[in-house]
């Protein structure tokens, strides 16, 4: 059937950008590569079918689904792949296509299921991006609605699930490196998927393929300039100290907020994010695991309260409040 290439990763991580680099829609970037956007949904459509037949709940981005789901999805995929390939070749033609594939943002167990198919030559390219920049890009997209911050944080949290997933035959690509060194990075991707990079249309890349990216230089906010090559989150004026503290707390970027702020993150903001994610069908296993760290905050908070006499009573009130919350949950 030829080699199957899948580009995946968290939302707002650059999967659309890489997909456009691999194929220009009506125009092939490489004569041997037929690569379609995620409008070809035949593989994605198998997920609700497999879930309903195996009694599996349907949260996306959940690498811990049952073996029955994995097996059934793989069985369905064996039949669906020829149809998927035909549609890809139709919407993204290439004159001598020996490699075909598509962009499937936000799928995890499905990628694992494909590895179970004997005789299928599949390569997976995972985009990774600074979670702060994912947050900023999503916040810009969702605007100023009441759930925009939770939705943006949900997007960023998906990077935890991809980071921890063990996927065979996988290349992980840094979004920051892709936009900073597009030629070098794309050359590595082409080699990984088994294509001669000399046959790629490099003139198209140099003609401005990356101009539609949300990536930009470091913004004015020194508090959030950090781990990415050029984090863009600082240019988003709508971010406040609370959201910056949330990103620092759960993605280990920059300085963490004060102890009271950190407790608010675990008691108020994090449950809100998980609730929104569940409503949209995202399991967010990585973020739920991070939420269990809350108990470790109480002890340093006690010492901080004793060490700062001027604010001791205020901090002790926070401790009492947190203890009451813990007791109510049990």
PDB file of C-alpha atoms in Angstrom:
ATOM      1  CA  UNK A   1       0.000   0.000   0.000  1.00  0.00           C
ATOM      2  CA  UNK A   2       3.005   2.310   0.170  1.00  0.00           C
ATOM      3  CA  UNK A   3       4.278   4.139   3.216  1.00  0.00           C
ATOM      4  CA  UNK A   4       1.740   5.901   5.451  1.00  0.00           C
ATOM      5  CA  UNK A   5       2.830   9.182   7.093  1.00  0.00           C
ATOM      6  CA  UNK A   6       0.789  10.793   9.859  1.00  0.00           C
ATOM      7  CA  UNK A   7       1.439  14.259  11.270  1.00  0.00           C
ATOM      8  CA  UNK A   8      -0.043  14.723  14.723  1.00  0.00           C
ATOM      9  CA  UNK A   9       0.380  16.689  17.926  1.00  0.00           C
ATOM     10  CA  UNK A  10      -1.554  19.010  20.228  1.00  0.00           C
ATOM     11  CA  UNK A  11      -3.841  21.610  18.748  1.00  0.00           C
ATOM     12  CA  UNK A  12      -2.048  24.902  17.912  1.00  0.00           C
ATOM     13  CA  UNK A  13       1.299  23.099  17.749  1.00  0.00           C
ATOM     14  CA  UNK A  14       2.075  23.633  14.057  1.00  0.00           C
ATOM     15  CA  UNK A  15       0.583  20.529  12.437  1.00  0.00           C
ATOM     16  CA  UNK A  16      -1.194  22.630   9.800  1.00  0.00           C
ATOM     17  CA  UNK A  17       2.036  24.449   9.005  1.00  0.00           C
ATOM     18  CA  UNK A  18       4.019  21.233   8.522  1.00  0.00           C
ATOM     19  CA  UNK A  19       1.184  19.743   6.471  1.00  0.00           C
ATOM     20  CA  UNK A  20       1.287  22.741   4.151  1.00  0.00           C
ATOM     21  CA  UNK A  21       5.031  22.318   3.825  1.00  0.00           C
ATOM     22  CA  UNK A  22       4.557  18.692   2.800  1.00  0.00           C
ATOM     23  CA  UNK A  23       1.854  19.367   0.195  1.00  0.00           C
ATOM     24  CA  UNK A  24       0.333  22.521  -1.208  1.00  0.00           C
ATOM     25  CA  UNK A  25      -3.180  21.209  -1.811  1.00  0.00           C
ATOM     26  CA  UNK A  26      -3.459  21.169  -5.583  1.00  0.00           C
ATOM     27  CA  UNK A  27       0.317  21.320  -5.959  1.00  0.00           C
ATOM     28  CA  UNK A  28       2.713  18.646  -4.728  1.00  0.00           C
ATOM     29  CA  UNK A  29       5.805  19.847  -2.868  1.00  0.00           C
ATOM     30  CA  UNK A  30       7.503  16.501  -3.548  1.00  0.00           C
ATOM     31  CA  UNK A  31       6.677  14.292  -6.571  1.00  0.00           C
ATOM     32  CA  UNK A  32       6.520  11.146  -4.431  1.00  0.00           C
ATOM     33  CA  UNK A  33       4.407  12.510  -1.551  1.00  0.00           C
ATOM     34  CA  UNK A  34       0.621  12.784  -1.441  1.00  0.00           C
ATOM     35  CA  UNK A  35      -0.351  14.432   1.846  1.00  0.00           C
ATOM     36  CA  UNK A  36      -3.841  15.663   2.736  1.00  0.00           C
ATOM     37  CA  UNK A  37      -5.158  18.007   5.422  1.00  0.00           C
ATOM     38  CA  UNK A  38      -7.431  16.670   8.149  1.00  0.00           C
ATOM     39  CA  UNK A  39     -10.502  17.115   5.948  1.00  0.00           C
ATOM     40  CA  UNK A  40      -9.943  13.473   4.965  1.00  0.00           C
ATOM     41  CA  UNK A  41     -11.539  12.039   8.088  1.00  0.00           C
ATOM     42  CA  UNK A  42     -11.893   8.318   7.337  1.00  0.00           C
ATOM     43  CA  UNK A  43      -9.443   7.274  10.057  1.00  0.00           C
ATOM     44  CA  UNK A  44     -10.739   9.784  12.602  1.00  0.00           C
ATOM     45  CA  UNK A  45     -14.308   8.581  11.972  1.00  0.00           C
ATOM     46  CA  UNK A  46     -13.403   5.088  13.174  1.00  0.00           C
ATOM     47  CA  UNK A  47     -12.969   6.253  16.765  1.00  0.00           C
ATOM     48  CA  UNK A  48     -16.651   6.668  17.730  1.00  0.00           C
ATOM     49  CA  UNK A  49     -17.481   3.378  15.990  1.00  0.00           C
ATOM     50  CA  UNK A  50     -14.834   1.437  17.910  1.00  0.00           C
ATOM     51  CA  UNK A  51     -15.815   3.178  21.134  1.00  0.00           C
ATOM     52  CA  UNK A  52     -19.490   2.321  20.828  1.00  0.00           C
ATOM     53  CA  UNK A  53     -18.822  -1.309  19.892  1.00  0.00           C
ATOM     54  CA  UNK A  54     -16.439  -1.891  22.814  1.00  0.00           C
ATOM     55  CA  UNK A  55     -18.298   0.157  25.420  1.00  0.00           C
ATOM     56  CA  UNK A  56     -15.365   2.551  25.646  1.00  0.00           C
ATOM     57  CA  UNK A  57     -16.065   6.132  26.669  1.00  0.00           C
ATOM     58  CA  UNK A  58     -15.053   8.591  24.000  1.00  0.00           C
ATOM     59  CA  UNK A  59     -12.603  11.109  25.388  1.00  0.00           C
ATOM     60  CA  UNK A  60     -10.000  12.097  22.837  1.00  0.00           C
ATOM     61  CA  UNK A  61      -6.293  12.258  23.623  1.00  0.00           C
ATOM     62  CA  UNK A  62      -6.498   9.272  25.934  1.00  0.00           C
ATOM     63  CA  UNK A  63      -3.597   6.868  25.614  1.00  0.00           C
ATOM     64  CA  UNK A  64      -5.024   4.616  28.351  1.00  0.00           C
ATOM     65  CA  UNK A  65      -8.036   3.221  26.543  1.00  0.00           C
ATOM     66  CA  UNK A  66      -8.839  -0.471  26.749  1.00  0.00           C
ATOM     67  CA  UNK A  67      -7.073  -3.156  24.750  1.00  0.00           C
ATOM     68  CA  UNK A  68     -10.464  -4.025  23.256  1.00  0.00           C
ATOM     69  CA  UNK A  69     -10.746  -0.513  21.826  1.00  0.00           C
ATOM     70  CA  UNK A  70      -7.222  -0.645  20.352  1.00  0.00           C
ATOM     71  CA  UNK A  71      -7.871  -4.037  18.760  1.00  0.00           C
ATOM     72  CA  UNK A  72     -11.253  -3.042  17.317  1.00  0.00           C
ATOM     73  CA  UNK A  73      -9.946   0.263  15.963  1.00  0.00           C
ATOM     74  CA  UNK A  74      -7.038  -1.538  14.268  1.00  0.00           C
ATOM     75  CA  UNK A  75      -9.460  -4.047  12.752  1.00  0.00           C
ATOM     76  CA  UNK A  76     -11.637  -1.254  11.355  1.00  0.00           C
ATOM     77  CA  UNK A  77      -8.569   0.598  10.077  1.00  0.00           C
ATOM     78  CA  UNK A  78      -7.447  -2.361   8.006  1.00  0.00           C
ATOM     79  CA  UNK A  79     -10.592  -1.996   5.905  1.00  0.00           C
ATOM     80  CA  UNK A  80     -10.642   1.812   5.950  1.00  0.00           C
ATOM     81  CA  UNK A  81      -7.033   2.415   4.890  1.00  0.00           C
ATOM     82  CA  UNK A  82      -7.516   1.713   1.146  1.00  0.00           C
ATOM     83  CA  UNK A  83     -10.391   4.220   1.096  1.00  0.00           C
ATOM     84  CA  UNK A  84      -8.337   6.730   3.063  1.00  0.00           C
ATOM     85  CA  UNK A  85      -5.421   6.343   0.650  1.00  0.00           C
ATOM     86  CA  UNK A  86      -7.681   6.780  -2.382  1.00  0.00           C
ATOM     87  CA  UNK A  87      -9.121  10.010  -1.014  1.00  0.00           C
ATOM     88  CA  UNK A  88      -5.686  11.370  -0.103  1.00  0.00           C
ATOM     89  CA  UNK A  89      -4.396  10.696  -3.614  1.00  0.00           C
ATOM     90  CA  UNK A  90      -7.468  12.449  -4.989  1.00  0.00           C
ATOM     91  CA  UNK A  91      -7.361  15.652  -2.915  1.00  0.00           C
ATOM     92  CA  UNK A  92      -3.560  15.913  -2.793  1.00  0.00           C
ATOM     93  CA  UNK A  93      -2.237  14.422  -6.037  1.00  0.00           C
ATOM     94  CA  UNK A  94       1.445  13.751  -6.639  1.00  0.00           C
ATOM     95  CA  UNK A  95       2.774  12.428  -9.976  1.00  0.00           C
ATOM     96  CA  UNK A  96       4.745   9.497  -8.560  1.00  0.00           C
ATOM     97  CA  UNK A  97       3.293   9.061  -5.078  1.00  0.00           C
ATOM     98  CA  UNK A  98       4.935   6.264  -3.106  1.00  0.00           C
ATOM     99  CA  UNK A  99       4.218   7.890   0.260  1.00  0.00           C
ATOM    100  CA  UNK A 100       0.783   9.084   1.365  1.00  0.00           C
ATOM    101  CA  UNK A 101      -0.670  10.430   4.561  1.00  0.00           C
ATOM    102  CA  UNK A 102      -2.477  13.168   6.380  1.00  0.00           C
ATOM    103  CA  UNK A 103      -2.735  15.450   9.382  1.00  0.00           C
ATOM    104  CA  UNK A 104      -4.572  13.936  12.345  1.00  0.00           C
ATOM    105  CA  UNK A 105      -4.292  16.472  15.159  1.00  0.00           C
ATOM    106  CA  UNK A 106      -5.282  15.270  18.611  1.00  0.00           C
ATOM    107  CA  UNK A 107      -5.232  11.483  18.157  1.00  0.00           C
ATOM    108  CA  UNK A 108      -3.268   9.166  20.445  1.00  0.00           C
ATOM    109  CA  UNK A 109      -4.680   5.640  20.866  1.00  0.00           C
ATOM    110  CA  UNK A 110      -5.375   5.547  17.131  1.00  0.00           C
ATOM    111  CA  UNK A 111      -1.675   6.004  16.402  1.00  0.00           C
ATOM    112  CA  UNK A 112      -0.900   3.154  18.790  1.00  0.00           C
ATOM    113  CA  UNK A 113      -3.532   0.976  17.122  1.00  0.00           C
ATOM    114  CA  UNK A 114      -1.992   1.450  13.677  1.00  0.00           C
ATOM    115  CA  UNK A 115       1.265  -0.018  14.979  1.00  0.00           C
ATOM    116  CA  UNK A 116      -0.587  -3.320  15.561  1.00  0.00           C
ATOM    117  CA  UNK A 117      -1.302  -3.792  11.859  1.00  0.00           C
ATOM    118  CA  UNK A 118       1.106  -6.297  10.325  1.00  0.00           C
ATOM    119  CA  UNK A 119       2.561  -5.289   6.990  1.00  0.00           C
ATOM    120  CA  UNK A 120       1.709  -1.593   7.363  1.00  0.00           C
ATOM    121  CA  UNK A 121       4.654   0.746   6.887  1.00  0.00           C
ATOM    122  CA  UNK A 122       3.746   3.786   8.988  1.00  0.00           C
ATOM    123  CA  UNK A 123       5.766   6.786  10.146  1.00  0.00           C
ATOM    124  CA  UNK A 124       4.473   9.343  12.659  1.00  0.00           C
ATOM    125  CA  UNK A 125       5.702  12.914  12.986  1.00  0.00           C
ATOM    126  CA  UNK A 126       4.735  14.579  16.296  1.00  0.00           C
ATOM    127  CA  UNK A 127       4.863  18.370  16.600  1.00  0.00           C
ATOM    128  CA  UNK A 128       5.970  19.724  19.968  1.00  0.00           C
ATOM    129  CA  UNK A 129       5.634  23.379  20.974  1.00  0.00           C
ATOM    130  CA  UNK A 130       6.308  25.456  24.066  1.00  0.00           C
ATOM    131  CA  UNK A 131       3.051  25.078  26.064  1.00  0.00           C
ATOM    132  CA  UNK A 132       3.004  28.821  26.740  1.00  0.00           C
ATOM    133  CA  UNK A 133       2.939  29.511  23.020  1.00  0.00           C
ATOM    134  CA  UNK A 134       0.182  26.924  22.518  1.00  0.00           C
ATOM    135  CA  UNK A 135      -1.754  28.735  25.235  1.00  0.00           C
ATOM    136  CA  UNK A 136      -1.159  32.125  23.603  1.00  0.00           C
ATOM    137  CA  UNK A 137      -2.112  30.909  20.133  1.00  0.00           C
ATOM    138  CA  UNK A 138      -5.292  29.294  21.438  1.00  0.00           C
ATOM    139  CA  UNK A 139      -6.219  32.325  23.509  1.00  0.00           C
ATOM    140  CA  UNK A 140      -5.937  34.504  20.416  1.00  0.00           C
ATOM    141  CA  UNK A 141      -8.189  32.085  18.526  1.00  0.00           C
ATOM    142  CA  UNK A 142     -10.850  31.780  21.240  1.00  0.00           C
ATOM    143  CA  UNK A 143     -11.053  35.513  21.941  1.00  0.00           C
ATOM    144  CA  UNK A 144     -12.467  37.015  25.125  1.00  0.00           C
ATOM    145  CA  UNK A 145     -15.263  34.545  25.925  1.00  0.00           C
ATOM    146  CA  UNK A 146     -15.870  33.314  29.486  1.00  0.00           C
ATOM    147  CA  UNK A 147     -14.224  29.961  28.765  1.00  0.00           C
ATOM    148  CA  UNK A 148     -11.402  31.216  26.535  1.00  0.00           C
ATOM    149  CA  UNK A 149      -8.675  30.867  29.181  1.00  0.00           C
ATOM    150  CA  UNK A 150      -9.819  27.340  30.137  1.00  0.00           C
ATOM    151  CA  UNK A 151      -9.978  26.308  26.475  1.00  0.00           C
ATOM    152  CA  UNK A 152      -6.543  27.748  25.820  1.00  0.00           C
ATOM    153  CA  UNK A 153      -5.152  25.954  28.865  1.00  0.00           C
ATOM    154  CA  UNK A 154      -6.817  22.738  27.686  1.00  0.00           C
ATOM    155  CA  UNK A 155      -4.929  23.071  24.387  1.00  0.00           C
ATOM    156  CA  UNK A 156      -1.657  23.550  26.214  1.00  0.00           C
ATOM    157  CA  UNK A 157      -2.342  20.576  28.487  1.00  0.00           C
ATOM    158  CA  UNK A 158      -2.551  18.221  25.498  1.00  0.00           C
ATOM    159  CA  UNK A 159       1.210  18.623  25.137  1.00  0.00           C
ATOM    160  CA  UNK A 160       1.563  16.622  28.380  1.00  0.00           C
ATOM    161  CA  UNK A 161      -0.270  13.654  26.870  1.00  0.00           C
ATOM    162  CA  UNK A 162       1.832  13.656  23.710  1.00  0.00           C
ATOM    163  CA  UNK A 163       5.021  14.119  25.704  1.00  0.00           C
ATOM    164  CA  UNK A 164       4.359  10.995  27.772  1.00  0.00           C
ATOM    165  CA  UNK A 165       3.034   8.780  24.957  1.00  0.00           C
ATOM    166  CA  UNK A 166       5.326   6.025  23.710  1.00  0.00           C
ATOM    167  CA  UNK A 167       4.738   5.765  19.960  1.00  0.00           C
ATOM    168  CA  UNK A 168       6.789   3.530  17.652  1.00  0.00           C
ATOM    169  CA  UNK A 169       8.387   4.772  14.417  1.00  0.00           C
ATOM    170  CA  UNK A 170       8.016   8.366  15.557  1.00  0.00           C
ATOM    171  CA  UNK A 171       9.957  11.557  14.954  1.00  0.00           C
ATOM    172  CA  UNK A 172       9.382  14.472  17.310  1.00  0.00           C
ATOM    173  CA  UNK A 173       9.738  17.913  15.740  1.00  0.00           C
ATOM    174  CA  UNK A 174      10.113  21.169  17.653  1.00  0.00           C
ATOM    175  CA  UNK A 175       7.758  23.814  16.291  1.00  0.00           C
ATOM    176  CA  UNK A 176      10.192  26.534  17.347  1.00  0.00           C
ATOM    177  CA  UNK A 177      12.980  24.891  15.376  1.00  0.00           C
ATOM    178  CA  UNK A 178      10.705  24.322  12.381  1.00  0.00           C
ATOM    179  CA  UNK A 179       9.907  28.013  12.004  1.00  0.00           C
ATOM    180  CA  UNK A 180      13.416  29.198  12.893  1.00  0.00           C
ATOM    181  CA  UNK A 181      15.275  26.704  10.687  1.00  0.00           C
ATOM    182  CA  UNK A 182      12.603  25.510   8.230  1.00  0.00           C
ATOM    183  CA  UNK A 183      14.923  24.113   5.568  1.00  0.00           C
ATOM    184  CA  UNK A 184      17.110  22.125   7.950  1.00  0.00           C
ATOM    185  CA  UNK A 185      14.150  20.766   9.928  1.00  0.00           C
ATOM    186  CA  UNK A 186      12.076  19.843   6.894  1.00  0.00           C
ATOM    187  CA  UNK A 187      15.097  18.141   5.371  1.00  0.00           C
ATOM    188  CA  UNK A 188      15.242  15.899   8.461  1.00  0.00           C
ATOM    189  CA  UNK A 189      11.505  15.156   8.209  1.00  0.00           C
ATOM    190  CA  UNK A 190      11.844  14.145   4.548  1.00  0.00           C
ATOM    191  CA  UNK A 191      14.716  11.813   5.360  1.00  0.00           C
ATOM    192  CA  UNK A 192      12.704  10.276   8.207  1.00  0.00           C
ATOM    193  CA  UNK A 193       9.764   9.471   5.936  1.00  0.00           C
ATOM    194  CA  UNK A 194      12.106   8.069   3.274  1.00  0.00           C
ATOM    195  CA  UNK A 195      12.065  10.761   0.588  1.00  0.00           C
ATOM    196  CA  UNK A 196      14.934  12.301  -1.371  1.00  0.00           C
ATOM    197  CA  UNK A 197      15.102  15.890  -0.153  1.00  0.00           C
ATOM    198  CA  UNK A 198      16.752  17.034  -3.377  1.00  0.00           C
ATOM    199  CA  UNK A 199      13.460  16.469  -5.181  1.00  0.00           C
ATOM    200  CA  UNK A 200      11.544  18.769  -2.839  1.00  0.00           C
ATOM    201  CA  UNK A 201      10.321  22.136  -4.160  1.00  0.00           C
ATOM    202  CA  UNK A 202      12.605  24.282  -2.005  1.00  0.00           C
ATOM    203  CA  UNK A 203      11.704  27.376  -4.004  1.00  0.00           C
ATOM    204  CA  UNK A 204       8.151  27.142  -2.619  1.00  0.00           C
ATOM    205  CA  UNK A 205       9.490  27.008   0.933  1.00  0.00           C
ATOM    206  CA  UNK A 206      11.729  30.007   0.382  1.00  0.00           C
ATOM    207  CA  UNK A 207       8.787  31.824  -1.204  1.00  0.00           C
ATOM    208  CA  UNK A 208       7.083  32.289   2.165  1.00  0.00           C
ATOM    209  CA  UNK A 209       5.415  29.030   3.196  1.00  0.00           C
ATOM    210  CA  UNK A 210       5.849  29.823   6.894  1.00  0.00           C
ATOM    211  CA  UNK A 211       4.338  33.302   6.670  1.00  0.00           C
ATOM    212  CA  UNK A 212       0.948  32.075   7.965  1.00  0.00           C
ATOM    213  CA  UNK A 213       2.440  30.846  11.230  1.00  0.00           C
ATOM    214  CA  UNK A 214       1.353  32.425  14.528  1.00  0.00           C
ATOM    215  CA  UNK A 215       4.994  32.390  15.605  1.00  0.00           C
ATOM    216  CA  UNK A 216       6.632  35.747  16.343  1.00  0.00           C
ATOM    217  CA  UNK A 217       9.530  37.134  18.317  1.00  0.00           C
ATOM    218  CA  UNK A 218       9.821  37.538  22.063  1.00  0.00           C
ATOM    219  CA  UNK A 219       7.212  39.895  23.461  1.00  0.00           C
ATOM    220  CA  UNK A 220       7.662  42.666  26.010  1.00  0.00           C
ATOM    221  CA  UNK A 221       6.773  40.590  29.074  1.00  0.00           C
ATOM    222  CA  UNK A 222      10.059  39.494  30.615  1.00  0.00           C
ATOM    223  CA  UNK A 223       8.224  37.200  33.043  1.00  0.00           C
ATOM    224  CA  UNK A 224       7.397  34.692  30.354  1.00  0.00           C
ATOM    225  CA  UNK A 225      10.410  34.794  28.060  1.00  0.00           C
ATOM    226  CA  UNK A 226      12.022  31.427  28.602  1.00  0.00           C
ATOM    227  CA  UNK A 227      12.374  27.901  27.340  1.00  0.00           C
ATOM    228  CA  UNK A 228      11.289  28.192  23.694  1.00  0.00           C
ATOM    229  CA  UNK A 229      13.667  29.585  21.103  1.00  0.00           C
ATOM    230  CA  UNK A 230      11.468  32.672  20.660  1.00  0.00           C
ATOM    231  CA  UNK A 231       8.358  32.395  22.859  1.00  0.00           C
ATOM    232  CA  UNK A 232       5.574  34.600  21.525  1.00  0.00           C
ATOM    233  CA  UNK A 233       3.311  34.555  24.532  1.00  0.00           C
ATOM    234  CA  UNK A 234       4.556  37.892  25.829  1.00  0.00           C
ATOM    235  CA  UNK A 235       2.814  39.800  23.058  1.00  0.00           C
ATOM    236  CA  UNK A 236      -0.639  38.810  24.308  1.00  0.00           C
ATOM    237  CA  UNK A 237      -1.783  41.607  26.592  1.00  0.00           C
ATOM    238  CA  UNK A 238      -4.843  39.633  27.765  1.00  0.00           C
ATOM    239  CA  UNK A 239      -2.703  37.286  29.864  1.00  0.00           C
ATOM    240  CA  UNK A 240      -2.532  38.195  33.529  1.00  0.00           C
ATOM    241  CA  UNK A 241      -0.317  37.024  36.370  1.00  0.00           C
ATOM    242  CA  UNK A 242      -2.768  34.266  37.317  1.00  0.00           C
ATOM    243  CA  UNK A 243      -2.532  32.575  33.908  1.00  0.00           C
ATOM    244  CA  UNK A 244       1.228  32.995  33.843  1.00  0.00           C
ATOM    245  CA  UNK A 245       1.389  31.305  37.257  1.00  0.00           C
ATOM    246  CA  UNK A 246      -0.777  28.465  35.922  1.00  0.00           C
ATOM    247  CA  UNK A 247       1.568  27.878  33.004  1.00  0.00           C
ATOM    248  CA  UNK A 248       4.581  27.963  35.301  1.00  0.00           C
ATOM    249  CA  UNK A 249       2.955  25.558  37.775  1.00  0.00           C
ATOM    250  CA  UNK A 250       1.914  22.841  35.347  1.00  0.00           C
ATOM    251  CA  UNK A 251       4.501  23.146  32.593  1.00  0.00           C
ATOM    252  CA  UNK A 252       7.551  23.988  34.727  1.00  0.00           C
ATOM    253  CA  UNK A 253       8.315  27.189  32.834  1.00  0.00           C
ATOM    254  CA  UNK A 254       9.528  30.275  34.638  1.00  0.00           C
ATOM    255  CA  UNK A 255       8.853  31.285  38.229  1.00  0.00           C
ATOM    256  CA  UNK A 256       5.887  29.778  40.067  1.00  0.00           C
ATOM    257  CA  UNK A 257       3.309  32.014  41.654  1.00  0.00           C
ATOM    258  CA  UNK A 258       2.811  32.638  45.364  1.00  0.00           C
ATOM    259  CA  UNK A 259       1.459  29.844  47.544  1.00  0.00           C
ATOM    260  CA  UNK A 260      -2.033  31.305  47.776  1.00  0.00           C
ATOM    261  CA  UNK A 261      -2.180  31.666  44.009  1.00  0.00           C
ATOM    262  CA  UNK A 262      -1.005  28.102  43.559  1.00  0.00           C
ATOM    263  CA  UNK A 263      -3.804  26.809  45.796  1.00  0.00           C
ATOM    264  CA  UNK A 264      -6.328  28.795  43.785  1.00  0.00           C
ATOM    265  CA  UNK A 265      -5.002  27.123  40.657  1.00  0.00           C
ATOM    266  CA  UNK A 266      -5.667  23.670  42.083  1.00  0.00           C
ATOM    267  CA  UNK A 267      -8.958  24.506  43.771  1.00  0.00           C
ATOM    268  CA  UNK A 268     -10.627  26.686  41.156  1.00  0.00           C
ATOM    269  CA  UNK A 269      -8.930  27.036  37.794  1.00  0.00           C
ATOM    270  CA  UNK A 270      -7.752  23.446  37.262  1.00  0.00           C
ATOM    271  CA  UNK A 271     -11.180  21.843  37.935  1.00  0.00           C
ATOM    272  CA  UNK A 272     -12.667  24.385  35.522  1.00  0.00           C
ATOM    273  CA  UNK A 273     -10.164  23.433  32.807  1.00  0.00           C
ATOM    274  CA  UNK A 274     -10.763  19.695  33.283  1.00  0.00           C
ATOM    275  CA  UNK A 275     -14.536  20.242  33.202  1.00  0.00           C
ATOM    276  CA  UNK A 276     -14.304  22.175  29.936  1.00  0.00           C
ATOM    277  CA  UNK A 277     -12.015  19.516  28.484  1.00  0.00           C
ATOM    278  CA  UNK A 278     -14.397  16.716  29.414  1.00  0.00           C
ATOM    279  CA  UNK A 279     -17.248  18.599  27.793  1.00  0.00           C
ATOM    280  CA  UNK A 280     -15.296  18.755  24.554  1.00  0.00           C
ATOM    281  CA  UNK A 281     -14.250  15.112  24.790  1.00  0.00           C
ATOM    282  CA  UNK A 282     -10.636  15.392  25.953  1.00  0.00           C
ATOM    283  CA  UNK A 283      -9.379  13.062  28.670  1.00  0.00           C
ATOM    284  CA  UNK A 284      -6.350  15.187  29.628  1.00  0.00           C
ATOM    285  CA  UNK A 285      -4.706  12.371  31.566  1.00  0.00           C
ATOM    286  CA  UNK A 286      -1.470  14.320  31.932  1.00  0.00           C
ATOM    287  CA  UNK A 287      -3.166  17.331  33.481  1.00  0.00           C
ATOM    288  CA  UNK A 288      -5.178  15.149  35.857  1.00  0.00           C
ATOM    289  CA  UNK A 289      -1.956  13.513  36.988  1.00  0.00           C
ATOM    290  CA  UNK A 290      -0.440  16.949  37.565  1.00  0.00           C
ATOM    291  CA  UNK A 291      -3.457  17.896  39.677  1.00  0.00           C
ATOM    292  CA  UNK A 292      -2.465  15.285  42.270  1.00  0.00           C
ATOM    293  CA  UNK A 293       0.527  17.425  43.228  1.00  0.00           C
ATOM    294  CA  UNK A 294      -1.798  19.757  45.162  1.00  0.00           C
ATOM    295  CA  UNK A 295      -1.309  17.993  48.506  1.00  0.00           C
ATOM    296  CA  UNK A 296       2.403  18.812  48.421  1.00  0.00           C
ATOM    297  CA  UNK A 297       1.625  22.531  48.550  1.00  0.00           C
ATOM    298  CA  UNK A 298       0.058  22.486  52.016  1.00  0.00           C
ATOM    299  CA  UNK A 299       3.258  21.706  53.979  1.00  0.00           C
ATOM    300  CA  UNK A 300       5.385  24.555  52.557  1.00  0.00           C
ATOM    301  CA  UNK A 301       2.410  26.839  53.073  1.00  0.00           C
ATOM    302  CA  UNK A 302       2.459  26.063  56.815  1.00  0.00           C
ATOM    303  CA  UNK A 303       6.148  26.931  57.081  1.00  0.00           C
ATOM    304  CA  UNK A 304       5.612  30.107  55.073  1.00  0.00           C
ATOM    305  CA  UNK A 305       2.817  31.127  57.448  1.00  0.00           C
ATOM    306  CA  UNK A 306       5.053  30.654  60.500  1.00  0.00           C
ATOM    307  CA  UNK A 307       7.975  32.510  58.915  1.00  0.00           C
ATOM    308  CA  UNK A 308       5.977  35.612  57.973  1.00  0.00           C
ATOM    309  CA  UNK A 309       4.299  36.923  61.100  1.00  0.00           C
ATOM    310  CA  UNK A 310       2.703  39.939  59.410  1.00  0.00           C
ATOM    311  CA  UNK A 311       0.702  37.747  57.064  1.00  0.00           C
ATOM    312  CA  UNK A 312       0.470  34.681  59.273  1.00  0.00           C
ATOM    313  CA  UNK A 313      -3.226  34.992  60.038  1.00  0.00           C
ATOM    314  CA  UNK A 314      -4.089  35.419  56.363  1.00  0.00           C
ATOM    315  CA  UNK A 315      -2.053  32.383  55.375  1.00  0.00           C
ATOM    316  CA  UNK A 316      -3.527  30.271  58.152  1.00  0.00           C
ATOM    317  CA  UNK A 317      -7.002  31.123  56.893  1.00  0.00           C
ATOM    318  CA  UNK A 318      -5.953  29.728  53.512  1.00  0.00           C
ATOM    319  CA  UNK A 319      -4.698  26.569  55.217  1.00  0.00           C
ATOM    320  CA  UNK A 320      -7.994  26.094  57.061  1.00  0.00           C
ATOM    321  CA  UNK A 321      -9.909  26.654  53.834  1.00  0.00           C
ATOM    322  CA  UNK A 322      -7.767  24.101  52.000  1.00  0.00           C
ATOM    323  CA  UNK A 323      -8.124  21.540  54.798  1.00  0.00           C
ATOM    324  CA  UNK A 324     -11.891  21.935  54.703  1.00  0.00           C
ATOM    325  CA  UNK A 325     -11.851  21.368  50.955  1.00  0.00           C
ATOM    326  CA  UNK A 326      -9.851  18.159  51.391  1.00  0.00           C
ATOM    327  CA  UNK A 327     -12.244  16.858  54.079  1.00  0.00           C
ATOM    328  CA  UNK A 328     -15.288  17.607  51.918  1.00  0.00           C
ATOM    329  CA  UNK A 329     -13.821  15.574  49.075  1.00  0.00           C
ATOM    330  CA  UNK A 330     -13.391  12.472  51.214  1.00  0.00           C
TER     331      UNK A 330
END
